[in-house]
């Protein structure tokens, strides 16, 4: 019985993955998902309370993994003694980005749902939320540098948001365009170098 339940759940989620991938959350038809899964509507509601709950069951593990790793890197850096932060700049974030690229390449389809097909769900601002965390961390780090005696120019929060948004959307291009893993690793490493050089230019006194 447990095996039958697991098989039914898997069929529903697979049919949903295909429907959401093709039409997005808003355009996806619950009727079509149920039909392609080969189950009744009543059986569906035995597993999920709504289309949104079904979407969440597919993307939540991946949203949690990506955001969790990102927050772990942010926290690890912020907890370093201030005088040690400059020499660690880019270390934690570099390891995090490498991990994220590997993770994305291993889970392309559900991650693509999260990043490209989530309009109308609680996940539609996933990248924006990540960007906001990055902006706050960047502004805090610039304050650390000032306390350490560095002459750091004042940068508008809006500019920091634009830069961070460009970087994260650039990283997530590997999902949108299905870039092979090895190429994605090379591209993203060069992207990080590009943004690092840009930041260094901006914070020059």
CSV table of C-alpha atoms in Angstrom, one decimal:
chain,number,residue,atom,x,y,z
A,1,UNK,CA,0.0,0.0,0.0
A,2,UNK,CA,2.8,2.4,0.9
A,3,UNK,CA,4.5,1.7,-2.4
A,4,UNK,CA,1.3,2.5,-4.3
A,5,UNK,CA,1.0,5.8,-2.5
A,6,UNK,CA,4.6,6.6,-3.3
A,7,UNK,CA,4.0,5.7,-7.0
A,8,UNK,CA,0.9,7.9,-7.2
A,9,UNK,CA,2.7,10.8,-5.6
A,10,UNK,CA,5.6,10.5,-8.1
A,11,UNK,CA,3.2,10.3,-11.0
A,12,UNK,CA,1.4,13.5,-9.9
A,13,UNK,CA,4.7,15.4,-9.4
A,14,UNK,CA,6.1,14.2,-12.7
A,15,UNK,CA,3.0,15.3,-14.6
A,16,UNK,CA,3.1,18.6,-12.7
A,17,UNK,CA,6.7,19.2,-13.5
A,18,UNK,CA,6.0,18.8,-17.2
A,19,UNK,CA,2.9,21.0,-17.1
A,20,UNK,CA,4.5,23.7,-15.0
A,21,UNK,CA,7.7,23.7,-17.2
A,22,UNK,CA,5.6,24.2,-20.3
A,23,UNK,CA,3.0,26.7,-19.1
A,24,UNK,CA,4.3,28.2,-15.9
A,25,UNK,CA,2.4,28.1,-12.6
A,26,UNK,CA,-0.3,30.5,-13.7
A,27,UNK,CA,-1.0,28.8,-17.1
A,28,UNK,CA,-0.8,25.2,-15.8
A,29,UNK,CA,-4.0,23.3,-15.7
A,30,UNK,CA,-4.7,21.1,-12.7
A,31,UNK,CA,-7.1,19.1,-14.8
A,32,UNK,CA,-4.3,18.3,-17.3
A,33,UNK,CA,-1.9,17.4,-14.5
A,34,UNK,CA,-4.5,15.0,-13.0
A,35,UNK,CA,-5.2,13.6,-16.5
A,36,UNK,CA,-1.6,13.0,-17.4
A,37,UNK,CA,-0.9,11.5,-14.0
A,38,UNK,CA,-3.7,9.0,-14.5
A,39,UNK,CA,-5.4,9.8,-11.2
A,40,UNK,CA,-8.8,11.2,-10.2
A,41,UNK,CA,-9.3,14.7,-8.9
A,42,UNK,CA,-10.3,13.2,-5.6
A,43,UNK,CA,-7.0,11.2,-5.4
A,44,UNK,CA,-5.1,14.4,-6.1
A,45,UNK,CA,-6.7,16.2,-3.2
A,46,UNK,CA,-5.7,13.3,-1.0
A,47,UNK,CA,-2.1,14.5,-1.5
A,48,UNK,CA,-2.3,18.2,-2.1
A,49,UNK,CA,-4.6,20.9,-1.0
A,50,UNK,CA,-4.1,23.1,-4.1
A,51,UNK,CA,-2.1,23.7,-7.3
A,52,UNK,CA,0.2,26.0,-5.2
A,53,UNK,CA,0.8,23.2,-2.7
A,54,UNK,CA,1.8,20.9,-5.5
A,55,UNK,CA,4.2,23.5,-7.0
A,56,UNK,CA,5.7,24.0,-3.6
A,57,UNK,CA,6.3,20.3,-3.1
A,58,UNK,CA,8.5,20.3,-6.2
A,59,UNK,CA,10.5,23.5,-5.7
A,60,UNK,CA,10.7,23.9,-2.0
A,61,UNK,CA,13.5,21.4,-1.4
A,62,UNK,CA,15.6,23.2,-4.0
A,63,UNK,CA,14.7,26.7,-2.8
A,64,UNK,CA,15.7,25.7,0.7
A,65,UNK,CA,18.9,24.1,-0.4
A,66,UNK,CA,20.0,27.1,-2.5
A,67,UNK,CA,19.0,29.8,0.0
A,68,UNK,CA,20.3,27.8,2.9
A,69,UNK,CA,23.8,27.5,1.4
A,70,UNK,CA,23.7,31.2,0.4
A,71,UNK,CA,22.8,32.3,3.9
A,72,UNK,CA,25.4,30.0,5.4
A,73,UNK,CA,28.1,31.7,3.4
A,74,UNK,CA,26.8,35.1,4.3
A,75,UNK,CA,26.7,34.3,8.0
A,76,UNK,CA,30.1,32.6,8.0
A,77,UNK,CA,31.7,35.7,6.6
A,78,UNK,CA,29.8,38.2,8.8
A,79,UNK,CA,30.8,36.3,12.0
A,80,UNK,CA,34.5,36.6,11.2
A,81,UNK,CA,36.4,39.2,13.3
A,82,UNK,CA,36.3,42.4,11.3
A,83,UNK,CA,40.0,42.6,10.9
A,84,UNK,CA,40.0,39.2,9.2
A,85,UNK,CA,37.1,39.9,6.8
A,86,UNK,CA,39.2,41.7,4.0
A,87,UNK,CA,41.5,38.7,3.6
A,88,UNK,CA,38.5,36.4,3.4
A,89,UNK,CA,36.6,38.5,0.9
A,90,UNK,CA,35.4,36.3,-1.9
A,91,UNK,CA,36.5,33.0,-0.3
A,92,UNK,CA,33.2,32.0,1.3
A,93,UNK,CA,31.1,33.5,-1.6
A,94,UNK,CA,33.3,31.7,-4.2
A,95,UNK,CA,32.8,28.3,-2.5
A,96,UNK,CA,29.1,29.0,-2.3
A,97,UNK,CA,28.8,29.9,-6.0
A,98,UNK,CA,30.7,26.8,-7.0
A,99,UNK,CA,28.4,24.7,-4.9
A,100,UNK,CA,25.3,26.4,-6.3
A,101,UNK,CA,26.4,25.8,-9.9
A,102,UNK,CA,27.0,22.1,-9.2
A,103,UNK,CA,23.6,21.9,-7.4
A,104,UNK,CA,21.8,23.6,-10.2
A,105,UNK,CA,23.3,21.4,-12.9
A,106,UNK,CA,22.2,18.3,-10.9
A,107,UNK,CA,18.6,19.6,-10.5
A,108,UNK,CA,18.0,21.6,-13.6
A,109,UNK,CA,14.3,21.0,-14.1
A,110,UNK,CA,12.9,21.8,-10.7
A,111,UNK,CA,15.4,24.7,-10.3
A,112,UNK,CA,14.2,26.1,-13.6
A,113,UNK,CA,10.6,26.0,-12.3
A,114,UNK,CA,11.8,27.9,-9.2
A,115,UNK,CA,13.6,30.6,-11.2
A,116,UNK,CA,11.5,30.9,-14.4
A,117,UNK,CA,8.0,29.5,-13.8
A,118,UNK,CA,7.1,30.7,-10.3
A,119,UNK,CA,5.0,33.8,-11.1
A,120,UNK,CA,1.9,33.7,-9.0
A,121,UNK,CA,3.5,31.7,-6.2
A,122,UNK,CA,5.3,32.6,-3.0
A,123,UNK,CA,8.6,31.8,-4.8
A,124,UNK,CA,8.3,34.4,-7.5
A,125,UNK,CA,10.6,36.8,-5.6
A,126,UNK,CA,13.2,34.2,-4.8
A,127,UNK,CA,16.1,35.9,-6.8
A,128,UNK,CA,15.0,39.3,-5.5
A,129,UNK,CA,15.1,38.1,-1.9
A,130,UNK,CA,18.6,36.7,-2.5
A,131,UNK,CA,19.7,40.0,-4.0
A,132,UNK,CA,18.4,42.0,-1.0
A,133,UNK,CA,20.4,39.8,1.3
A,134,UNK,CA,23.5,40.4,-0.8
A,135,UNK,CA,23.0,44.1,-0.9
A,136,UNK,CA,22.6,44.3,2.9
A,137,UNK,CA,25.8,42.3,3.4
A,138,UNK,CA,27.7,44.5,0.9
A,139,UNK,CA,26.7,47.6,2.7
A,140,UNK,CA,27.6,46.1,6.1
A,141,UNK,CA,31.0,45.1,4.7
A,142,UNK,CA,31.7,48.6,3.4
A,143,UNK,CA,31.0,49.9,6.9
A,144,UNK,CA,33.5,47.3,8.3
A,145,UNK,CA,36.1,48.6,5.8
A,146,UNK,CA,35.5,52.2,7.0
A,147,UNK,CA,35.9,51.2,10.6
A,148,UNK,CA,39.2,49.5,9.7
A,149,UNK,CA,40.4,52.9,8.3
A,150,UNK,CA,39.7,52.4,4.5
A,151,UNK,CA,38.3,55.4,2.6
A,152,UNK,CA,35.3,53.8,1.0
A,153,UNK,CA,33.0,56.1,-1.1
A,154,UNK,CA,29.3,56.1,-0.3
A,155,UNK,CA,27.4,54.0,-2.8
A,156,UNK,CA,23.7,54.2,-3.3
A,157,UNK,CA,21.7,51.2,-2.2
A,158,UNK,CA,20.0,51.3,-5.6
A,159,UNK,CA,23.4,50.9,-7.4
A,160,UNK,CA,24.3,48.0,-5.1
A,161,UNK,CA,21.0,46.4,-5.9
A,162,UNK,CA,21.5,46.8,-9.6
A,163,UNK,CA,25.0,45.2,-9.5
A,164,UNK,CA,23.9,42.3,-7.2
A,165,UNK,CA,20.8,41.7,-9.4
A,166,UNK,CA,23.0,41.6,-12.5
A,167,UNK,CA,25.4,39.1,-10.9
A,168,UNK,CA,22.7,36.7,-9.6
A,169,UNK,CA,20.7,36.8,-12.8
A,170,UNK,CA,24.0,36.1,-14.7
A,171,UNK,CA,24.7,33.1,-12.5
A,172,UNK,CA,21.2,31.7,-13.1
A,173,UNK,CA,21.6,32.0,-16.9
A,174,UNK,CA,23.1,28.5,-16.6
A,175,UNK,CA,19.6,27.3,-15.8
A,176,UNK,CA,17.7,29.3,-18.4
A,177,UNK,CA,20.0,28.3,-21.2
A,178,UNK,CA,20.9,24.8,-20.0
A,179,UNK,CA,24.6,25.5,-20.1
A,180,UNK,CA,26.7,22.2,-19.6
A,181,UNK,CA,28.2,22.0,-16.1
A,182,UNK,CA,31.9,22.4,-17.1
A,183,UNK,CA,31.1,25.4,-19.3
A,184,UNK,CA,28.9,26.8,-16.5
A,185,UNK,CA,31.7,26.5,-14.0
A,186,UNK,CA,34.1,28.4,-16.3
A,187,UNK,CA,31.6,31.1,-17.2
A,188,UNK,CA,30.5,31.8,-13.7
A,189,UNK,CA,34.1,32.0,-12.4
A,190,UNK,CA,34.9,34.6,-15.1
A,191,UNK,CA,31.6,36.4,-14.2
A,192,UNK,CA,32.8,36.6,-10.6
A,193,UNK,CA,36.1,38.0,-11.7
A,194,UNK,CA,34.4,40.6,-13.8
A,195,UNK,CA,32.2,41.7,-10.9
A,196,UNK,CA,35.1,41.6,-8.4
A,197,UNK,CA,37.1,43.9,-10.6
A,198,UNK,CA,34.1,46.2,-11.0
A,199,UNK,CA,33.6,46.4,-7.2
A,200,UNK,CA,37.3,47.2,-6.6
A,201,UNK,CA,37.0,50.1,-9.1
A,202,UNK,CA,33.9,51.5,-7.4
A,203,UNK,CA,35.3,51.4,-3.9
A,204,UNK,CA,38.6,53.0,-4.8
A,205,UNK,CA,38.9,56.3,-2.8
